[in-house]
Coordinates of C-alpha atoms in Angstrom, one line a residue:
Chain A
M1 CA -15.7 27.7 279.9
K2 CA -14.4 25.0 277.6
K3 CA -14.0 26.1 274.1
N4 CA -15.0 24.5 270.8
I5 CA -16.2 21.3 272.3
R6 CA -19.6 21.3 270.7
I7 CA -20.7 19.5 267.6
P8 CA -23.3 20.7 265.1
K9 CA -26.9 19.5 265.6
G10 CA -27.9 16.3 264.0
V11 CA -24.5 14.5 264.0
K12 CA -23.1 12.1 266.6
V13 CA -20.1 10.3 267.9
F14 CA -19.6 6.6 268.5
L15 CA -17.7 5.8 271.7
P16 CA -15.6 2.6 271.7
E17 CA -18.4 0.3 272.8
E18 CA -20.9 1.7 270.2
A19 CA -18.3 1.9 267.5
K20 CA -17.4 -1.8 268.1
K21 CA -21.1 -2.7 267.7
K22 CA -21.5 -0.6 264.6
R23 CA -18.5 -2.2 262.9
Y24 CA -19.6 -5.6 264.0
L25 CA -23.0 -5.1 262.5
E26 CA -21.6 -3.7 259.3
N27 CA -19.2 -6.6 258.9
K28 CA -22.0 -9.0 259.3
I29 CA -24.0 -7.2 256.6
R30 CA -20.9 -6.9 254.3
N31 CA -20.4 -10.7 254.7
I32 CA -24.1 -11.4 253.7
F33 CA -23.9 -9.1 250.7
E34 CA -20.7 -10.8 249.5
L35 CA -22.3 -14.3 250.1
W36 CA -24.9 -13.2 247.5
G37 CA -22.3 -12.2 245.0
Y38 CA -22.4 -8.4 245.5
E39 CA -19.2 -6.3 245.4
E40 CA -18.5 -3.1 247.2
V41 CA -18.2 0.3 245.6
I42 CA -17.0 3.4 247.3
T43 CA -18.0 6.8 245.9
P44 CA -16.9 10.3 246.8
T45 CA -18.5 12.0 249.8
F46 CA -19.2 15.0 247.7
E47 CA -19.9 15.4 244.0
F48 CA -21.4 18.0 241.7
F49 CA -24.8 19.1 242.9
E50 CA -26.1 18.8 239.4
S51 CA -25.2 15.1 239.1
L52 CA -26.5 14.2 242.6
T53 CA -29.8 15.8 241.8
I54 CA -30.6 14.2 238.5
G55 CA -34.1 12.8 238.8
A56 CA -34.5 14.3 242.3
G57 CA -37.5 16.3 243.5
D58 CA -37.4 19.6 245.3
L59 CA -37.6 18.0 248.7
I60 CA -34.3 16.1 248.1
K61 CA -32.6 19.1 246.6
N62 CA -33.6 21.3 249.5
N63 CA -32.3 18.8 252.0
M64 CA -28.8 18.6 250.5
Y65 CA -25.8 20.1 252.1
K66 CA -24.3 22.3 249.3
I67 CA -20.8 23.7 249.1
L68 CA -19.5 26.3 246.7
D69 CA -16.0 25.3 245.7
R70 CA -13.2 27.8 244.9
S71 CA -13.9 27.8 241.3
G72 CA -17.5 28.7 242.0
Q73 CA -19.0 25.3 241.2
I74 CA -21.8 23.9 243.4
L75 CA -20.9 20.7 245.1
A76 CA -23.1 18.7 247.4
L77 CA -22.7 16.0 250.1
R78 CA -24.3 12.7 249.0
S79 CA -27.9 12.4 250.3
D80 CA -28.3 8.9 249.2
M81 CA -26.1 6.2 247.6
T82 CA -28.3 5.2 244.7
T83 CA -27.7 8.3 242.6
P84 CA -23.9 8.2 243.0
V85 CA -23.8 4.5 242.2
A86 CA -26.0 5.2 239.1
R87 CA -23.7 7.9 238.0
L88 CA -20.7 5.7 238.6
I89 CA -22.1 2.8 236.5
A90 CA -23.2 5.2 233.7
S91 CA -19.8 6.8 233.6
M92 CA -17.9 3.5 233.1
P93 CA -20.4 0.8 231.9
K94 CA -17.5 -1.1 230.3
S95 CA -15.9 -1.8 233.7
F96 CA -18.9 -3.8 234.8
D97 CA -20.5 -7.0 233.5
I98 CA -24.3 -7.3 233.5
P99 CA -25.9 -8.1 235.8
I100 CA -24.1 -5.6 238.0
R101 CA -24.3 -6.5 241.7
V102 CA -22.9 -3.8 243.9
Y103 CA -23.2 -2.9 247.6
Y104 CA -22.2 0.0 249.8
L105 CA -21.8 0.8 253.4
S106 CA -21.8 4.5 253.7
N107 CA -22.6 7.7 255.6
I108 CA -25.3 9.9 254.1
F109 CA -26.0 13.6 254.7
R110 CA -29.3 15.3 254.8
Y111 CA -30.4 18.6 256.2
E112 CA -33.4 17.2 258.1
E113 CA -35.6 19.1 260.5
L114 CA -34.5 18.1 263.9
Q115 CA -36.6 16.5 266.6
T116 CA -38.3 14.2 264.1
G117 CA -36.1 11.2 265.0
K118 CA -33.8 12.0 262.0
S119 CA -30.2 12.8 262.0
R120 CA -28.2 14.9 259.6
E121 CA -25.5 12.4 259.1
F122 CA -26.5 8.7 259.2
Y123 CA -25.4 5.4 257.9
Q124 CA -26.8 3.1 255.3
A125 CA -26.1 -0.3 253.9
G126 CA -27.5 -1.2 250.6
V127 CA -27.4 -3.0 247.3
E128 CA -28.1 -2.2 243.6
L129 CA -28.9 -4.9 241.1
I130 CA -28.4 -3.4 237.7
G131 CA -29.1 -4.5 234.1
Y132 CA -32.3 -6.6 234.3
S133 CA -35.9 -5.6 234.7
Y134 CA -37.1 -9.2 235.3
P135 CA -39.2 -9.9 238.4
K136 CA -36.4 -12.3 239.3
A137 CA -34.2 -9.3 239.9
D138 CA -36.7 -7.6 242.2
A139 CA -37.3 -10.9 244.1
E140 CA -33.5 -11.4 244.5
V141 CA -33.0 -8.1 246.3
I142 CA -36.0 -8.6 248.5
S143 CA -34.8 -12.1 249.5
L144 CA -31.4 -10.6 250.1
L145 CA -33.0 -8.1 252.4
S146 CA -34.7 -10.8 254.2
S147 CA -31.5 -12.8 254.5
L148 CA -29.8 -9.7 255.8
L149 CA -32.4 -9.1 258.5
E150 CA -32.3 -12.7 259.6
G151 CA -28.5 -12.7 259.4
V152 CA -28.2 -9.9 261.9
G153 CA -30.7 -11.6 264.3
I154 CA -34.1 -10.1 263.4
K155 CA -36.6 -12.8 263.2
D156 CA -39.8 -10.9 263.4
F157 CA -40.1 -8.6 260.4
K158 CA -42.5 -7.8 257.6
I159 CA -41.8 -6.7 254.1
D160 CA -44.4 -4.6 252.4
L161 CA -44.7 -4.9 248.6
G162 CA -46.2 -2.3 246.3
Q163 CA -46.2 -1.4 242.7
V164 CA -46.3 2.3 241.8
N165 CA -47.2 1.7 238.2
L166 CA -50.7 0.7 239.2
Y167 CA -51.4 4.2 240.6
K168 CA -49.6 5.8 237.7
S169 CA -51.7 3.8 235.2
I170 CA -54.9 5.0 236.8
I171 CA -54.1 8.7 236.9
K172 CA -52.2 8.6 233.6
D173 CA -54.9 10.3 231.5
A174 CA -56.4 12.4 234.3
N175 CA -56.0 16.0 233.7
I176 CA -55.3 17.0 237.3
S177 CA -53.0 19.7 238.6
E178 CA -49.8 18.8 240.4
V179 CA -51.1 20.0 243.7
V180 CA -54.3 18.0 243.6
E181 CA -52.3 14.9 242.5
R182 CA -49.9 15.3 245.4
N183 CA -52.8 15.7 247.8
L184 CA -54.4 12.5 246.4
R185 CA -51.2 10.6 246.6
S186 CA -50.7 11.8 250.2
A187 CA -54.2 10.7 251.2
I188 CA -53.7 7.3 249.7
H189 CA -50.3 7.0 251.5
K190 CA -52.1 7.8 254.8
K191 CA -54.8 5.3 254.0
N192 CA -57.3 8.1 254.6
L193 CA -60.2 6.8 252.6
G194 CA -62.5 9.6 253.5
E195 CA -60.0 12.2 252.2
V196 CA -59.4 10.2 249.0
E197 CA -63.1 10.1 248.4
S198 CA -63.6 13.7 248.9
L199 CA -60.7 14.6 246.7
L200 CA -62.1 12.4 244.0
L201 CA -65.3 14.4 244.0
N202 CA -63.4 17.3 242.4
I203 CA -61.2 15.3 240.1
K204 CA -62.1 14.6 236.5
L205 CA -61.7 10.8 236.3
K206 CA -64.1 8.2 234.9
D207 CA -66.1 6.4 237.5
K208 CA -64.2 3.2 236.8
E209 CA -60.9 5.1 237.5
K210 CA -62.3 6.5 240.7
E211 CA -63.4 3.1 241.9
A212 CA -59.9 1.8 241.1
I213 CA -58.3 4.6 243.3
V214 CA -60.7 3.8 246.2
K215 CA -59.9 0.1 245.8
L216 CA -56.2 0.8 245.7
T217 CA -56.3 2.8 248.9
N218 CA -57.9 -0.1 250.7
S219 CA -55.8 -2.9 249.2
Y220 CA -53.4 -4.5 251.6
S221 CA -53.3 -8.2 252.6
K222 CA -51.1 -11.0 253.6
D223 CA -51.8 -13.0 250.5
D224 CA -52.0 -12.3 246.8
S225 CA -55.9 -12.4 246.6
I226 CA -56.1 -8.6 245.9
L227 CA -54.0 -9.1 242.8
N228 CA -57.0 -10.7 241.2
S229 CA -59.2 -7.6 241.8
K230 CA -60.5 -6.7 238.3
E231 CA -61.6 -3.2 239.6
L232 CA -58.0 -2.2 240.0
V233 CA -57.2 -2.6 236.3
I234 CA -58.3 -0.1 233.8
N235 CA -55.7 -0.4 231.1
K236 CA -52.8 -2.4 229.8
E237 CA -50.2 -0.6 232.1
G238 CA -52.3 -1.4 235.1
E239 CA -52.6 -5.0 234.1
A240 CA -48.8 -5.3 233.5
A241 CA -48.2 -3.7 237.0
L242 CA -50.4 -6.3 238.8
E243 CA -48.9 -9.1 236.8
N244 CA -45.4 -8.0 237.7
L245 CA -46.3 -7.8 241.4
G246 CA -47.8 -11.3 241.1
S247 CA -44.7 -12.7 239.5
V248 CA -42.4 -11.2 242.2
Y249 CA -44.7 -12.5 244.9
D250 CA -44.6 -16.0 243.4
I251 CA -40.8 -16.0 243.3
L252 CA -40.7 -14.8 246.9
K253 CA -42.9 -17.7 247.8
S254 CA -40.4 -20.1 246.3
Y255 CA -37.7 -18.3 248.4
G256 CA -39.9 -19.3 251.4
L257 CA -40.9 -15.8 252.3
K258 CA -44.6 -16.1 252.1
N259 CA -45.1 -15.3 255.8
K260 CA -43.0 -12.3 255.7
I261 CA -44.7 -10.5 252.8
I262 CA -47.6 -8.0 253.0
I263 CA -49.0 -6.7 249.7
D264 CA -49.9 -3.1 250.0
L265 CA -50.9 -1.3 246.8
G266 CA -51.2 2.0 248.7
I267 CA -47.4 2.3 249.0
L268 CA -46.5 5.2 246.8
R269 CA -42.8 5.7 247.6
S270 CA -41.3 8.6 245.8
I271 CA -43.2 7.9 242.6
D272 CA -41.2 10.4 240.5
Y273 CA -38.2 8.2 241.0
Y274 CA -39.5 4.6 241.3
T275 CA -40.8 2.9 238.2
G276 CA -42.2 -0.4 239.3
L277 CA -42.0 -2.6 242.3
V278 CA -41.4 -0.9 245.7
F279 CA -40.9 -2.3 249.2
E280 CA -40.3 -1.4 252.8
A281 CA -39.4 -3.4 255.8
F282 CA -40.9 -3.1 259.3
V283 CA -40.0 -4.7 262.7
P284 CA -42.1 -4.5 265.9
N285 CA -41.3 -1.7 268.3
V286 CA -39.5 0.5 265.8
G287 CA -42.0 3.0 264.6
Y288 CA -40.4 3.6 261.2
S289 CA -39.6 1.5 258.3
I290 CA -36.0 0.2 258.6
C291 CA -35.4 -0.3 254.9
G292 CA -36.8 1.0 251.7
G293 CA -36.2 0.1 248.1
G294 CA -37.6 -0.5 244.7
R295 CA -37.1 -0.4 240.9
Y296 CA -35.8 2.7 239.2
D297 CA -35.4 2.0 235.5
N298 CA -35.0 5.6 234.4
L299 CA -32.3 7.0 236.7
I300 CA -29.2 5.6 235.1
A301 CA -30.5 6.5 231.6
Q302 CA -30.5 10.1 232.8
F303 CA -26.7 9.8 233.1
G304 CA -26.5 8.6 229.5
T305 CA -26.5 4.8 229.8
D306 CA -29.8 3.1 229.6
L307 CA -29.9 0.3 232.3
P308 CA -32.8 -0.9 234.4
A309 CA -32.1 -1.3 238.1
T310 CA -33.5 -2.2 241.5
G311 CA -32.0 -2.0 245.0
F312 CA -32.6 -1.1 248.7
A313 CA -31.0 0.7 251.5
V314 CA -31.1 -0.2 255.2
G315 CA -30.7 2.4 257.9
I316 CA -27.9 1.2 260.2
E317 CA -29.2 3.3 263.2
R318 CA -32.7 2.0 262.7
L319 CA -31.3 -1.6 262.6
F320 CA -29.6 -0.8 265.9
L321 CA -33.0 0.2 267.3
A322 CA -34.5 -3.0 266.1
L323 CA -31.6 -5.0 267.6
S324 CA -31.6 -3.2 271.0
S325 CA -33.3 -6.1 272.7
E326 CA -31.4 -8.8 270.7
D327 CA -28.4 -10.7 271.8
I328 CA -26.3 -10.6 268.7
F329 CA -23.7 -8.2 270.1
K330 CA -22.9 -10.9 272.7
E331 CA -21.1 -12.7 269.8
I332 CA -18.6 -9.9 269.6
K333 CA -15.4 -11.6 270.6
T334 CA -13.5 -10.3 273.5
R335 CA -9.8 -10.8 272.6
K336 CA -7.1 -11.7 274.9
K337 CA -5.5 -8.5 276.2
Y338 CA -2.2 -8.1 278.0
L339 CA -0.7 -5.2 279.8
I340 CA 3.1 -4.8 280.1
I341 CA 4.4 -2.7 282.9
C342 CA 8.0 -1.8 282.8
C343 CA 9.0 -0.9 286.4
R344 CA 12.3 0.7 285.5
E345 CA 13.0 3.6 283.2
D346 CA 16.0 1.9 281.7
S347 CA 16.7 1.3 278.1
F348 CA 17.7 -2.3 278.7
F349 CA 14.3 -3.1 280.3
L350 CA 12.3 -0.9 277.9
K351 CA 13.8 -2.9 275.0
I352 CA 12.7 -6.1 276.6
A353 CA 9.2 -4.7 277.1
Y354 CA 9.0 -3.6 273.4
D355 CA 10.3 -6.9 272.1
L356 CA 8.0 -8.9 274.2
A357 CA 5.0 -6.8 273.2
N358 CA 5.8 -7.2 269.5
N359 CA 6.3 -11.0 269.9
L360 CA 2.8 -11.2 271.5
R361 CA 1.2 -9.0 268.8
K362 CA 2.6 -11.3 266.2
K363 CA 0.5 -14.0 267.9
E364 CA -2.6 -11.8 267.6
V365 CA -2.6 -10.9 271.3
W366 CA -3.7 -7.3 272.1
V367 CA -1.0 -5.7 274.1
E368 CA -0.8 -2.4 275.9
I369 CA 2.4 -1.0 277.3
A370 CA 1.9 1.1 280.4
L371 CA 3.2 4.6 279.9
E372 CA 4.1 4.8 283.6
A373 CA 4.5 2.4 286.5
K374 CA 1.5 2.7 288.7
N375 CA 0.7 1.5 292.2
E376 CA -1.0 -1.8 292.9
E377 CA -4.4 -0.4 293.4
D378 CA -4.4 1.7 290.2
I379 CA -3.3 -1.4 288.3
L380 CA -6.0 -3.5 289.8
N381 CA -8.7 -0.9 288.8
Y382 CA -7.3 -0.5 285.4
V383 CA -7.1 -4.3 284.7
R384 CA -10.7 -4.8 285.9
K385 CA -12.0 -2.0 283.8
K386 CA -10.2 -3.0 280.6
N387 CA -10.7 -6.7 281.2
I388 CA -7.0 -7.5 281.0
E389 CA -6.2 -11.2 281.2
K390 CA -2.5 -10.9 282.0
T391 CA -0.3 -8.2 283.4
I392 CA 3.4 -8.7 282.9
F393 CA 5.9 -6.8 285.1
I394 CA 9.3 -6.3 283.7
G395 CA 12.3 -5.0 285.6
L396 CA 11.4 -6.3 289.1
S397 CA 14.7 -8.1 288.9
E398 CA 17.5 -8.4 286.4
E399 CA 16.6 -11.9 285.1
E400 CA 12.9 -12.4 285.8
V401 CA 9.5 -11.2 284.8
K402 CA 6.3 -11.6 286.8
I403 CA 3.0 -12.5 285.1
V404 CA -0.2 -11.8 287.1
D405 CA -3.7 -12.8 286.3
Y406 CA -5.7 -10.5 288.6
F407 CA -8.9 -12.3 288.0
T408 CA -7.7 -15.7 289.2
K409 CA -5.0 -14.2 291.4
K410 CA -2.4 -16.5 289.9
E411 CA 1.2 -15.4 289.7
E412 CA 4.0 -16.8 287.7
I413 CA 7.7 -15.9 287.6
L414 CA 9.5 -16.6 284.4
N415 CA 13.0 -16.1 283.1
I416 CA 13.4 -13.2 280.7
I417 CA 15.4 -15.2 278.2
D418 CA 12.8 -17.9 278.2
I419 CA 9.9 -15.7 277.6
L420 CA 11.6 -13.8 274.8
A421 CA 12.6 -17.0 273.1
E422 CA 9.1 -18.4 273.3
E423 CA 7.4 -18.4 269.9
Chain B
M1 CA -50.9 -5.7 273.0
L2 CA -52.2 -2.5 271.5
K3 CA -51.2 0.8 272.9
I4 CA -53.7 3.5 272.4
A5 CA -53.1 7.3 273.0
L6 CA -56.1 9.2 274.2
T7 CA -56.3 12.8 275.0
K8 CA -58.2 14.6 277.8
G9 CA -60.4 17.5 276.9
K10 CA -63.1 17.7 274.4
L11 CA -62.3 14.6 272.5
F12 CA -62.1 12.4 275.6
D13 CA -65.8 11.9 276.3
C14 CA -66.6 11.2 272.7
A15 CA -63.8 8.7 272.5
L16 CA -65.0 6.9 275.6
D17 CA -68.5 6.8 274.2
L18 CA -67.3 5.4 270.9
F19 CA -65.2 2.7 272.6
E20 CA -68.1 1.7 274.8
K21 CA -70.3 1.4 271.8
A22 CA -67.7 -0.8 270.2
G23 CA -67.6 -3.0 273.3
I24 CA -64.4 -1.7 274.7
I25 CA -65.1 -0.4 278.2
V26 CA -62.6 2.1 279.3
F27 CA -62.9 1.8 283.0
K28 CA -64.8 4.5 284.8
E29 CA -62.0 5.6 287.1
V30 CA -60.1 7.1 284.1
K31 CA -62.1 10.3 284.3
N32 CA -61.3 11.1 287.9
T33 CA -57.8 10.2 288.4
R34 CA -54.3 11.5 287.8
K35 CA -53.1 8.2 286.6
L36 CA -52.0 8.4 283.0
S37 CA -51.9 4.8 281.9
F38 CA -54.5 2.0 282.1
L39 CA -54.3 -1.6 281.2
D40 CA -57.3 -3.6 279.9
K41 CA -56.1 -7.1 280.5
D42 CA -59.1 -8.8 278.8
K43 CA -58.8 -6.8 275.6
N44 CA -55.0 -6.6 275.8
I45 CA -55.1 -2.9 275.3
E46 CA -53.1 -0.2 277.2
F47 CA -54.6 3.3 277.2
S48 CA -52.5 6.3 277.9
I49 CA -53.7 9.8 278.5
I50 CA -51.5 12.2 276.5
R51 CA -51.6 15.9 275.7
A52 CA -53.4 16.5 272.4
F53 CA -50.4 18.1 270.7
D54 CA -48.2 15.1 271.7
V55 CA -50.4 12.3 270.4
P56 CA -49.0 12.4 266.8
T57 CA -45.4 12.2 268.2
Y58 CA -46.2 9.2 270.4
V59 CA -47.8 7.4 267.5
E60 CA -45.1 8.4 264.9
Y61 CA -42.3 7.0 267.1
G62 CA -44.4 3.8 267.7
A63 CA -44.6 4.5 271.5
C64 CA -48.3 4.1 270.9
D65 CA -49.8 2.1 268.1
I66 CA -53.0 4.0 267.7
G67 CA -54.0 7.5 268.7
I68 CA -57.0 9.9 268.5
A69 CA -56.2 13.4 267.4
G70 CA -57.9 16.4 265.9
K71 CA -57.3 17.0 262.2
D72 CA -55.9 20.5 263.1
I73 CA -53.1 18.9 265.1
L74 CA -52.4 16.3 262.4
L75 CA -52.2 19.0 259.7
E76 CA -50.0 21.2 261.8
Q77 CA -47.5 18.5 262.6
N78 CA -47.7 16.7 259.3
K79 CA -46.3 13.4 260.7
D80 CA -46.0 10.3 258.6
L81 CA -49.0 8.4 260.0
Y82 CA -51.8 6.3 258.7
E83 CA -55.1 8.1 259.1
P84 CA -57.7 5.4 258.2
L85 CA -60.7 6.7 260.1
D86 CA -62.6 10.0 260.5
L87 CA -64.3 9.5 263.8
K88 CA -66.8 12.3 263.0
F89 CA -66.8 13.8 266.5
G90 CA -65.1 16.9 267.9
H91 CA -66.5 19.0 265.1
C92 CA -64.7 22.4 265.0
K93 CA -63.5 24.9 262.5
L94 CA -60.1 26.5 262.0
V95 CA -60.8 30.1 261.2
V96 CA -59.2 33.5 260.8
A97 CA -60.6 36.0 263.1
E98 CA -60.1 39.7 263.9
P99 CA -61.7 42.6 265.9
V100 CA -65.2 43.6 264.8
D101 CA -64.2 47.1 263.8
I102 CA -61.4 46.0 261.5
A103 CA -63.6 43.3 260.0
R104 CA -66.1 45.8 258.6
N105 CA -64.0 46.7 255.6
D106 CA -61.5 43.9 255.6
N107 CA -60.6 41.3 253.0
I108 CA -57.7 38.9 253.3
Y109 CA -56.6 39.6 249.8
S110 CA -55.9 43.2 250.6
W111 CA -53.4 42.2 253.2
S112 CA -49.7 42.9 253.1
Q113 CA -47.4 42.2 256.0
V114 CA -50.2 41.3 258.4
R115 CA -49.4 39.8 261.8
I116 CA -51.3 36.7 262.8
A117 CA -51.1 35.0 266.2
T118 CA -51.8 31.3 266.4
K119 CA -51.2 27.9 267.8
Y120 CA -50.9 26.6 264.3
P121 CA -48.0 28.4 262.6
H122 CA -47.4 25.8 259.9
I123 CA -51.0 25.5 258.7
T124 CA -51.3 29.3 258.8
E125 CA -48.1 29.9 256.8
K126 CA -49.0 27.3 254.3
Y127 CA -52.6 28.5 253.9
F128 CA -51.6 32.1 253.2
S129 CA -48.6 31.4 251.1
E130 CA -50.7 29.2 248.8
K131 CA -52.9 32.2 248.3
G132 CA -49.9 34.4 247.7
I133 CA -50.5 36.5 250.8
Q134 CA -47.6 37.5 252.9
V135 CA -48.2 37.2 256.7
E136 CA -46.0 37.3 259.8
V137 CA -46.9 34.4 262.0
I138 CA -46.5 34.6 265.8
K139 CA -46.6 31.2 267.6
L140 CA -48.6 31.2 270.8
Y141 CA -49.3 28.3 273.2
G142 CA -52.8 29.3 274.4
S143 CA -55.5 32.0 274.8
V144 CA -54.9 33.2 271.3
E145 CA -58.0 35.5 271.5
L146 CA -56.0 37.7 273.8
A147 CA -53.5 38.7 271.2
P148 CA -55.7 41.3 269.4
L149 CA -56.9 42.7 272.7
M150 CA -53.4 43.3 273.9
G151 CA -52.1 44.6 270.6
L152 CA -49.8 41.7 269.9
S153 CA -51.4 41.0 266.5
E154 CA -54.5 42.2 264.7
R155 CA -55.6 38.8 263.5
I156 CA -55.6 35.3 264.9
V157 CA -56.0 31.8 263.5
D158 CA -57.7 29.5 265.9
L159 CA -60.0 26.6 266.4
V160 CA -63.6 27.5 267.2
E161 CA -66.4 25.2 268.2
T162 CA -69.3 27.6 268.8
G163 CA -67.6 31.0 268.3
K164 CA -68.6 32.1 271.8
T165 CA -65.1 32.8 273.0
L166 CA -64.4 34.9 269.9
Q167 CA -67.6 36.8 270.4
E168 CA -66.8 37.5 274.1
N169 CA -63.5 38.9 273.1
G170 CA -64.9 41.1 270.4
L171 CA -63.6 39.1 267.5
V172 CA -65.4 37.9 264.4
V173 CA -64.6 35.2 261.8
I174 CA -63.5 36.5 258.5
E175 CA -62.3 33.3 256.9
E176 CA -63.1 29.7 257.5
M177 CA -60.0 27.7 256.7
L178 CA -60.8 24.1 257.5
D179 CA -63.4 21.8 259.0
V180 CA -61.9 19.7 261.8
T181 CA -62.9 16.4 263.3
A182 CA -61.2 13.8 265.4
R183 CA -59.2 11.2 263.5
L184 CA -57.9 7.8 264.3
V185 CA -54.2 7.5 263.5
V186 CA -52.0 4.4 263.3
N187 CA -48.3 4.0 263.4
R188 CA -47.0 2.7 260.0
A189 CA -44.9 -0.1 261.4
S190 CA -47.6 -1.2 263.9
F191 CA -50.0 -1.4 261.0
K192 CA -47.8 -4.0 259.4
T193 CA -46.3 -5.8 262.3
K194 CA -49.5 -6.0 264.5
D195 CA -51.7 -6.3 261.4
K196 CA -54.2 -8.8 263.0
E197 CA -54.9 -6.9 266.2
I198 CA -55.1 -3.5 264.4
S199 CA -57.4 -4.6 261.6
K200 CA -59.7 -6.2 264.2
F201 CA -59.6 -3.0 266.2
L202 CA -60.3 -0.8 263.2
N203 CA -63.2 -3.1 262.2
I204 CA -65.0 -2.9 265.5
I205 CA -64.5 0.9 265.7
K206 CA -65.7 1.3 262.1
A207 CA -68.8 -0.7 263.0
A208 CA -69.5 1.5 266.0
L209 CA -69.3 4.7 264.1

């Protein structure tokens, strides 16, 4: 039996073809982020558990990979990038000018239950826009998201907009237990109106507030008409939340995104963490959201520097799913590839082979040097499989090399001195 | 096109009746065939017959846009799905049951380290841990009533409609945990990306309820 060839559950390898696609996709995304003025940051793979869990709920804490280091301190693998970036910015605010626009392409680790379509190591691309709480900032990252999706070749997508402060404003003064609140939130999230109504029967809220909750559960539309619903607003905070959502929506309209946006007031993404506008992106035929984001104005302050912020993260694997039927990977350039076969184990000819290979590499040609001379049939199979444009034989005679293109069956004989002199 | 996951068994007839009332005729041959997938070209709907416990998975992954599943299964699997409609059929109860002779002087709050056999390990564990009662849950795939008879466990948690099966096996209900009905569930991404089709479908079903 082969030993030690297994890998832990929930992680994966990328074979050359897949790795090529992944890098290609990531480079496209990187380019788009940079076109929008965002700069890359790289943070450590593991940090102190304590700093990665600032502002995190139990669920996130439980899902982290923890490590005890030799001095007995608890470390953890990052389970998202927003918290490490927040810590980074807070630790050296003077190194950045406001607004701070940063992006990352990174692997993330979570101890997820398996067989739920989730991995334990996965990849994210995302941005954070830090320093402003204006609706313009929220609208910018959403437009950037839309530009990213279009840029990688996804035309058909929908972005869901919500505002968690509306819900927060309604239950602000309700004296309800954490468990009941969580059940209510979950029922709203599931758009389970019946459940919401039955939970409300046992919650001490004014009728007006209950009506607002019911209305909120039912509020999703492709235009901003629901933003005028008076029943949703029961106090100043609620009014501000709706106004904020309206402003962002209006700016997105000027970005030309009206047809991509769905307003859904029932989105209650991690409300302990988000403090305002939240959003998700969906594409047909992928059952999950492929991107999530929102405003988190309290997180960086918990590291000691008070800065409002918004951002999003796209799941690279989920983007792959969305792209499986798209043609963008056809754009991956296949480079010229040469194979040099030295037919004689002789230092004179080997040196010629190495010199020739290096000359070609300087011209950006991909060159492989065969490690042994093979028979014609093996060469043919290899050349076909690896899509090798030219095969160069050295050492067939003292003065000449043979260059074969096995696809066109063309052969050339050139003088060694000429080919080495060629620039 | 909308892809709808149906399940054979108790919920099937009710679902067909409801669809018929809503003007969606699910072809008669469905009932007496082994084919598992049907296309309604007029309505642009594809129906698939899926095992009840698999419906939430199909819908969560987006392999089906819409599904009909019992609340028991939804709670047990706790998938991230929209659950906009209670279809109000398939009424059942999830209960704790035990042999008649134990039940005479029994009270769940007096339990410590009690064994429970069930098809619903998650619901069972959550239910008792919220009450601070320690139980050992044994996951079974069917005929749960047999467990007390064979001495596998003293108690069971199971779905009952009339209670007849329990009675025939000498078991009585000592605790009702949950009322169960059939629910319509929708994939979250489909809800947004096929919004027109889905809201139209939801409206005609709502009207037929």
